Amino acid sequence: MLLISGGVYKPLYDNGGDVEGVALAPFYMDENPVTVGDFLEFVTANPTWRKSVISPLFSEESYLLLWKDDLNPGSLGRKEPVTHVSWFAAKAFAKWKGNRLPTIAEWEYVGSAGLRSPDGKTEMDFQKNLLALTNQPKPNPLPDVGGSPPNYWGIRDMHGLLWEWVSDFNSALITGESRADASLERKLYCGSGVVGASDFTDYAAFMRYAFRASVTAAYSGSNLGFRTVRSL
Amino acid sequence: MKDIFTQSWRVLLAFSLTILMLAATGCKNETLQGEENAVLTHAPAVPAAITRNYPTKVIVELETTEVIRRLADGVAYTFWTFGGEVPGKFIRVRQGDQVEFHLNNHPDSKMPHNIDLHAVTGPGGGAASSFTAPGKGTVFSFEALNPGLFVYHCATAPVGMHIANGMYGLILVEPKEGLPPVDKEFYVMQSEFYTQGAYGEAGLQPFDMSKALLETPDYVVFNGSVGSTTGDKALTANVGDRIRLFVGNGGPNLVSSFHVIGEIFDLVHTEGGGVANTNVQTTLVPAGGSAMVEFTVDVPGTFIIVDHSIFRAFNKGALAMLTVTGDENAQIYSGLKEEHVYLPEGGGIQEIDVTSANVPPAQNMAERIEAGSRIFAANCAACHQPSGQGIAGVFPPLAGSDFLMADAARAIGVVVNGLSEEIEVNGVKYNGVMPGVRLSDEDVANVLTFVRNSWGNEGGETVPADVAKVKSSH
Amino acid sequence: MRIYFLLFVLIWSGCSKSETHDMAEHDMATHDAAGMVLDAETPVLGDHSLYQVESSWTNQSGSTLSLSSLAGKPQVVAMTYTSCEVSCPRIVSAMQQIQRSAKSDVGFVLISIDPDRDTEQKLLAYADRMGLDPASWNLLTGDGDDVREMAALLGVRYQQMPDGEFAHSNIITVLDGEGVISHQQNEIASDLTSQTIEAVKSVVRAEGGLN
């Protein structure tokens, strides 16, 4: 794991407030997404998370879809990022490792780093390249982890390879009806219900937020994996 | 307490029964009968007209996918689709139908998607109830209250990008009495694409957000790609056919000036609605809007369908064709009766500004032909046709052209400087104006090598030095 | 009041709506529930009970309890917080209406999404203020991660705002005696609350309770 020194994350959806941002304490983050090999170790040590055993409460049927059986990932490369894992399974893996899932703020903070600075937007064409990466169709099979150049923090594969679970994926009140999301009726929600974006040009971030809003905790899909973090 | 309750209950019941009877007679409500699965079609096909005279429950299944497909010759794009192609599949229902809509998002999709059908009365036009993660399906239902031709599209954030990548299509709600029968119906949908490379620049082109914000597309096309509906893929009809075009505009930004060259629309349901205008030359189709146009084809020939914001047609791809076969009718259209030279005042010839792609120079004739084919597709094919056949009487053919093959140096001059005098090609006279194309010597050599060695032509190689020589002697 | 409502529905459906439509809406509601398939026709693949979750909670009386201790009777569950001024009182009021109408042995659970501020003392004061009978009502506070997990299981989304308030979904969930979700209401509206009352009654009936 690599050290991410603390900082401030400015949320995409700043809820209409002139928010200074979310202050983050320093933490460690996995350099790469969790791999098929890592997850094999986890299910070997934790039988309740094997695909034939897992409770339907904690995952859809597509859990570890491409695995031949409980302890056999079949043709999947051991260095490929693991996918078809639910939020519950990702969380249990992190706990087993003594870690946890990153929060949205932590993930986005690290993900907003460029190659040379903690704020990628100061680098030429950063957003454009990010959008192009995010917009690429899913490669099949997925390449091994570690393929992207390290960002400022030394973290790889945050964009373009796959989406990643975060601990509070179910926080943003986005309906998926993107035009209504700009003006959610206040009466429906406590606090300030108005959800407004702080940066209308960060399309790649809109896509991540839309994806998180589209899933439930038992969801397990071919484009969704995770990495873990640990507090200091 | 109980008595009062009972009494008021009776009064209310009597009152409501009266209302119910009034409602039953006043609304002429049709009852739903049966159930059927909607048959959807890819453009330019349209599902068969509805023959039912009663409403039914219609089940619509539509799948969202993300696919790499051809946008123009040599140019690919990652399209997000409703049904695997752009535009999305055509849906046809009847007013009063109860539509049960199943939206399924392919497991390999990266993005969640939803659908906003402009035919829906309800929050988000269905978008609020159809937000679907990859590998999931959602179901919602609506009653088709209003007849008309409606656009549907994805409304997931960032909504502009989902539309810009191809997520739109048309749903027709036929009025209860149906549409008047015609001989042919076609589905034509305009939209624009914003790519990082300029028009015709080869390779897989990513979406360009800044161009989309500026509303300056590189491509404006019918039915999802340059040349989707031209040449052997043109719409076809016979002389005497009554034709109905279901025209949509997916945008995301531009309004279309929809026009069929050489036809007058007898009838236009402006904006896809109930009012029928007659004798229309060009009709505006708003982004996220539609039109139903009808006309009868009286004479044979190729009728060119364009966005009459005309640079979009000839420089960005907004051009489709309707080929009509049958007997000539000299009364309606004589054909060419007389030819003479005519040059407009101050006949300055336009130049198309084409910036050369940073491609290494061709090393041999094969590479020259390969590179030339793309330049041809981008600059020449709109008029001379991908098949090099041209359009009889309007754009001269290049395939088997005696004019082209007779003189390589003259051909270079035509490409570089344009042409505005009458010429004779294979015995047919042409007096149109061809604009000069501003290309590098390398590109001119490549495109000429291509046209002089394609479709049966055998004209040898033209090299950049030949071009330079012609340019310097001009 | 109820009769007025039914009559209105009758009149309205006579003109523009149909049985099919109502059925479709019903189907949608069941699919929406936390992403789980609740359709009776789909074979149950295993245990959908929320009571599998091993998390520990403290209620307004200071007792520690596990979710599984709620088993044995239907529970009506919502996620709220005590300093919420706008929608939470409406959620609680809808649950009180459900309690009055169900007239059976049904439990009511409010899980705090603001565990940092909602101590057991705060929960007790809130229960007193709102008149929530401790024999039926459990107001729970717990570990932040466990709260997040409950939200995931119930399909609730929530987020703390810069001013300390929370934006959150207004979902009321009916759990059967084994802790399986049998109904969810996604908004506070009187017709939806009526449906929830019916759902509670049918769970009670199915489990042989009094109605």
Short mmCIF file of N, CA, C and O in Angstrom, two decimals, chain A residues 89-151:
data_model
loop_
_atom_site.label_atom_id
_atom_site.label_comp_id
_atom_site.label_asym_id
_atom_site.label_seq_id
_atom_site.Cartn_x
_atom_site.Cartn_y
_atom_site.Cartn_z
N ALA A 89 -19.18 -8.38 -0.45
CA ALA A 89 -17.99 -9.23 -0.58
C ALA A 89 -16.72 -8.39 -0.55
O ALA A 89 -15.71 -8.76 0.07
N ALA A 90 -16.76 -7.24 -1.24
CA ALA A 90 -15.59 -6.36 -1.26
C ALA A 90 -15.27 -5.88 0.16
O ALA A 90 -14.11 -5.83 0.58
N LYS A 91 -16.32 -5.55 0.89
CA LYS A 91 -16.16 -5.06 2.25
C LYS A 91 -15.59 -6.16 3.14
O LYS A 91 -14.69 -5.92 3.96
N ALA A 92 -16.09 -7.39 2.96
CA ALA A 92 -15.60 -8.50 3.77
C ALA A 92 -14.13 -8.79 3.45
O ALA A 92 -13.33 -9.08 4.35
N PHE A 93 -13.77 -8.69 2.16
CA PHE A 93 -12.37 -8.89 1.78
C PHE A 93 -11.48 -7.87 2.49
O PHE A 93 -10.45 -8.20 3.08
N ALA A 94 -11.92 -6.61 2.43
CA ALA A 94 -11.11 -5.54 3.03
C ALA A 94 -10.94 -5.78 4.53
O ALA A 94 -9.83 -5.64 5.07
N LYS A 95 -12.02 -6.20 5.18
CA LYS A 95 -11.98 -6.45 6.61
C LYS A 95 -11.00 -7.59 6.93
O LYS A 95 -10.21 -7.51 7.87
N TRP A 96 -11.05 -8.63 6.11
CA TRP A 96 -10.16 -9.78 6.29
C TRP A 96 -8.70 -9.34 6.20
O TRP A 96 -7.83 -9.84 6.89
N LYS A 97 -8.44 -8.36 5.33
CA LYS A 97 -7.09 -7.85 5.16
C LYS A 97 -6.69 -6.86 6.26
O LYS A 97 -5.58 -6.34 6.27
N GLY A 98 -7.62 -6.57 7.15
CA GLY A 98 -7.35 -5.52 8.14
C GLY A 98 -7.51 -4.13 7.56
O GLY A 98 -7.05 -3.14 8.15
N ASN A 99 -8.16 -4.04 6.42
CA ASN A 99 -8.34 -2.75 5.75
C ASN A 99 -9.82 -2.41 5.67
O ASN A 99 -10.65 -3.02 6.33
N ARG A 100 -10.14 -1.46 4.82
CA ARG A 100 -11.54 -1.10 4.60
C ARG A 100 -11.67 -0.58 3.17
O ARG A 100 -10.65 -0.36 2.50
N LEU A 101 -12.90 -0.38 2.72
CA LEU A 101 -13.10 0.23 1.41
C LEU A 101 -12.89 1.74 1.54
O LEU A 101 -13.19 2.31 2.58
N PRO A 102 -12.37 2.38 0.50
CA PRO A 102 -12.24 3.84 0.57
C PRO A 102 -13.61 4.51 0.55
O PRO A 102 -14.58 3.95 0.04
N THR A 103 -13.67 5.70 1.11
CA THR A 103 -14.89 6.50 0.94
C THR A 103 -14.86 7.14 -0.45
O THR A 103 -13.81 7.17 -1.11
N ILE A 104 -16.00 7.66 -0.87
CA ILE A 104 -16.04 8.37 -2.15
C ILE A 104 -15.00 9.49 -2.14
O ILE A 104 -14.24 9.66 -3.10
N ALA A 105 -14.95 10.22 -1.03
CA ALA A 105 -14.04 11.36 -0.96
C ALA A 105 -12.59 10.90 -1.12
O ALA A 105 -11.82 11.51 -1.86
N GLU A 106 -12.23 9.80 -0.44
CA GLU A 106 -10.85 9.30 -0.54
C GLU A 106 -10.54 8.84 -1.96
O GLU A 106 -9.50 9.17 -2.52
N TRP A 107 -11.47 8.08 -2.54
CA TRP A 107 -11.23 7.54 -3.89
C TRP A 107 -11.11 8.69 -4.90
O TRP A 107 -10.19 8.73 -5.70
N GLU A 108 -12.05 9.61 -4.82
CA GLU A 108 -12.05 10.70 -5.79
C GLU A 108 -10.82 11.60 -5.61
O GLU A 108 -10.29 12.13 -6.58
N TYR A 109 -10.40 11.76 -4.36
CA TYR A 109 -9.23 12.59 -4.11
C TYR A 109 -8.00 12.00 -4.79
O TYR A 109 -7.26 12.70 -5.49
N VAL A 110 -7.81 10.70 -4.62
CA VAL A 110 -6.65 10.05 -5.25
C VAL A 110 -6.85 10.02 -6.77
O VAL A 110 -5.91 10.25 -7.54
N GLY A 111 -8.09 9.77 -7.19
CA GLY A 111 -8.37 9.69 -8.62
C GLY A 111 -8.22 11.01 -9.35
O GLY A 111 -8.07 11.04 -10.58
N SER A 112 -8.26 12.12 -8.61
CA SER A 112 -8.14 13.42 -9.27
C SER A 112 -6.68 13.83 -9.45
O SER A 112 -6.40 14.90 -10.00
N ALA A 113 -5.75 12.98 -8.99
CA ALA A 113 -4.33 13.32 -9.14
C ALA A 113 -3.87 13.12 -10.58
O ALA A 113 -4.33 12.20 -11.26
N GLY A 114 -3.01 14.00 -11.03
CA GLY A 114 -2.40 13.84 -12.34
C GLY A 114 -1.15 13.00 -12.22
O GLY A 114 -0.93 12.29 -11.24
N LEU A 115 -0.32 13.07 -13.25
CA LEU A 115 0.92 12.29 -13.21
C LEU A 115 1.96 12.98 -12.33
O LEU A 115 2.80 12.33 -11.73
N ARG A 116 1.89 14.30 -12.25
CA ARG A 116 2.94 15.04 -11.55
C ARG A 116 2.44 15.87 -10.39
O ARG A 116 3.24 16.44 -9.66
N SER A 117 1.13 15.98 -10.23
CA SER A 117 0.65 16.81 -9.14
C SER A 117 -0.63 16.22 -8.57
O SER A 117 -1.31 15.44 -9.24
N PRO A 118 -0.95 16.56 -7.32
CA PRO A 118 -2.16 16.00 -6.72
C PRO A 118 -3.44 16.52 -7.37
O PRO A 118 -4.49 15.94 -7.20
N ASP A 119 -3.34 17.59 -8.15
CA ASP A 119 -4.52 18.08 -8.86
C ASP A 119 -4.30 17.99 -10.35
O ASP A 119 -3.64 18.84 -10.96
N GLY A 120 -4.85 16.94 -10.95
CA GLY A 120 -4.64 16.68 -12.37
C GLY A 120 -5.12 17.80 -13.27
O GLY A 120 -4.63 17.97 -14.38
N LYS A 121 -6.08 18.58 -12.79
CA LYS A 121 -6.65 19.62 -13.65
C LYS A 121 -5.62 20.70 -13.99
O LYS A 121 -5.85 21.50 -14.91
N THR A 122 -4.50 20.71 -13.25
CA THR A 122 -3.45 21.67 -13.58
C THR A 122 -2.58 21.16 -14.73
O THR A 122 -1.75 21.88 -15.24
N GLU A 123 -2.79 19.90 -15.12
CA GLU A 123 -1.97 19.33 -16.19
C GLU A 123 -2.73 19.38 -17.51
O GLU A 123 -3.94 19.14 -17.55
N MET A 124 -2.00 19.64 -18.57
CA MET A 124 -2.57 19.79 -19.91
C MET A 124 -3.37 18.54 -20.31
O MET A 124 -2.92 17.42 -20.13
N ASP A 125 -4.55 18.73 -20.85
CA ASP A 125 -5.36 17.64 -21.41
C ASP A 125 -5.74 16.56 -20.41
O ASP A 125 -6.13 15.47 -20.80
N PHE A 126 -5.59 16.83 -19.11
CA PHE A 126 -5.88 15.80 -18.12
C PHE A 126 -7.31 15.29 -18.24
O PHE A 126 -7.57 14.09 -18.38
N GLN A 127 -8.27 16.23 -18.23
CA GLN A 127 -9.67 15.81 -18.27
C GLN A 127 -10.03 15.14 -19.58
O GLN A 127 -10.79 14.19 -19.62
N LYS A 128 -9.43 15.66 -20.66
CA LYS A 128 -9.71 15.10 -21.97
C LYS A 128 -9.24 13.65 -22.04
O LYS A 128 -9.96 12.76 -22.50
N ASN A 129 -8.02 13.39 -21.54
CA ASN A 129 -7.49 12.04 -21.56
C ASN A 129 -8.31 11.11 -20.66
O ASN A 129 -8.55 9.95 -21.00
N LEU A 130 -8.71 11.66 -19.52
CA LEU A 130 -9.50 10.87 -18.58
C LEU A 130 -10.81 10.45 -19.21
O LEU A 130 -11.25 9.31 -19.08
N LEU A 131 -11.44 11.39 -19.91
CA LEU A 131 -12.72 11.11 -20.53
C LEU A 131 -12.55 10.04 -21.61
O LEU A 131 -13.34 9.11 -21.72
N ALA A 132 -11.48 10.17 -22.39
CA ALA A 132 -11.23 9.18 -23.44
C ALA A 132 -11.01 7.79 -22.82
O ALA A 132 -11.53 6.80 -23.32
N LEU A 133 -10.25 7.75 -21.71
CA LEU A 133 -10.01 6.47 -21.03
C LEU A 133 -11.30 5.86 -20.52
O LEU A 133 -11.57 4.67 -20.68
N THR A 134 -12.12 6.71 -19.90
CA THR A 134 -13.37 6.24 -19.30
C THR A 134 -14.33 5.76 -20.38
O THR A 134 -15.11 4.84 -20.17
N ASN A 135 -14.22 6.39 -21.53
CA ASN A 135 -15.14 6.13 -22.63
C ASN A 135 -14.76 4.89 -23.44
O ASN A 135 -15.53 4.43 -24.26
N GLN A 136 -13.56 4.36 -23.22
CA GLN A 136 -13.15 3.17 -23.97
C GLN A 136 -14.08 2.01 -23.65
O GLN A 136 -14.46 1.82 -22.51
N PRO A 137 -14.39 1.19 -24.65
CA PRO A 137 -15.17 0.01 -24.34
C PRO A 137 -14.36 -0.94 -23.46
O PRO A 137 -13.13 -0.88 -23.44
N LYS A 138 -15.06 -1.81 -22.77
CA LYS A 138 -14.41 -2.74 -21.87
C LYS A 138 -13.56 -3.73 -22.66
O LYS A 138 -14.06 -4.39 -23.56
N PRO A 139 -12.24 -3.83 -22.34
CA PRO A 139 -11.44 -4.84 -23.03
C PRO A 139 -11.83 -6.23 -22.52
O PRO A 139 -12.23 -6.38 -21.37
N ASN A 140 -11.73 -7.20 -23.41
CA ASN A 140 -12.11 -8.56 -23.01
C ASN A 140 -11.06 -9.54 -23.52
O ASN A 140 -10.90 -9.66 -24.72
N PRO A 141 -10.32 -10.24 -22.67
CA PRO A 141 -10.40 -10.18 -21.21
C PRO A 141 -9.78 -8.90 -20.68
O PRO A 141 -9.07 -8.20 -21.40
N LEU A 142 -10.00 -8.63 -19.41
CA LEU A 142 -9.38 -7.46 -18.79
C LEU A 142 -7.88 -7.69 -18.71
O LEU A 142 -7.42 -8.80 -18.45
N PRO A 143 -7.10 -6.65 -18.92
CA PRO A 143 -5.65 -6.79 -18.77
C PRO A 143 -5.26 -6.94 -17.30
O PRO A 143 -6.06 -6.66 -16.41
N ASP A 144 -4.03 -7.39 -17.07
CA ASP A 144 -3.54 -7.49 -15.69
C ASP A 144 -3.51 -6.11 -15.06
O ASP A 144 -3.40 -5.10 -15.75
N VAL A 145 -3.57 -6.09 -13.73
CA VAL A 145 -3.51 -4.81 -13.04
C VAL A 145 -2.11 -4.21 -13.15
O VAL A 145 -1.15 -4.92 -13.46
N GLY A 146 -2.00 -2.93 -12.93
CA GLY A 146 -0.69 -2.28 -12.94
C GLY A 146 -0.29 -1.76 -14.31
O GLY A 146 0.83 -1.28 -14.49
N GLY A 147 -1.20 -1.84 -15.28
CA GLY A 147 -0.85 -1.45 -16.64
C GLY A 147 -0.76 0.05 -16.87
O GLY A 147 -0.07 0.50 -17.79
N SER A 148 -1.44 0.83 -16.08
CA SER A 148 -1.42 2.27 -16.33
C SER A 148 -0.19 2.89 -15.66
O SER A 148 0.34 2.33 -14.70
N PRO A 149 0.26 4.02 -16.13
CA PRO A 149 1.35 4.70 -15.43
C PRO A 149 0.86 5.14 -14.05
O PRO A 149 -0.32 5.41 -13.87
N PRO A 150 1.78 5.15 -13.06
CA PRO A 150 1.37 5.56 -11.72
C PRO A 150 1.00 7.04 -11.69
O PRO A 150 1.62 7.84 -12.39
N ASN A 151 0.00 7.39 -10.91
CA ASN A 151 -0.31 8.81 -10.78
C ASN A 151 0.60 9.45 -9.74
O ASN A 151 1.54 8.82 -9.25
#
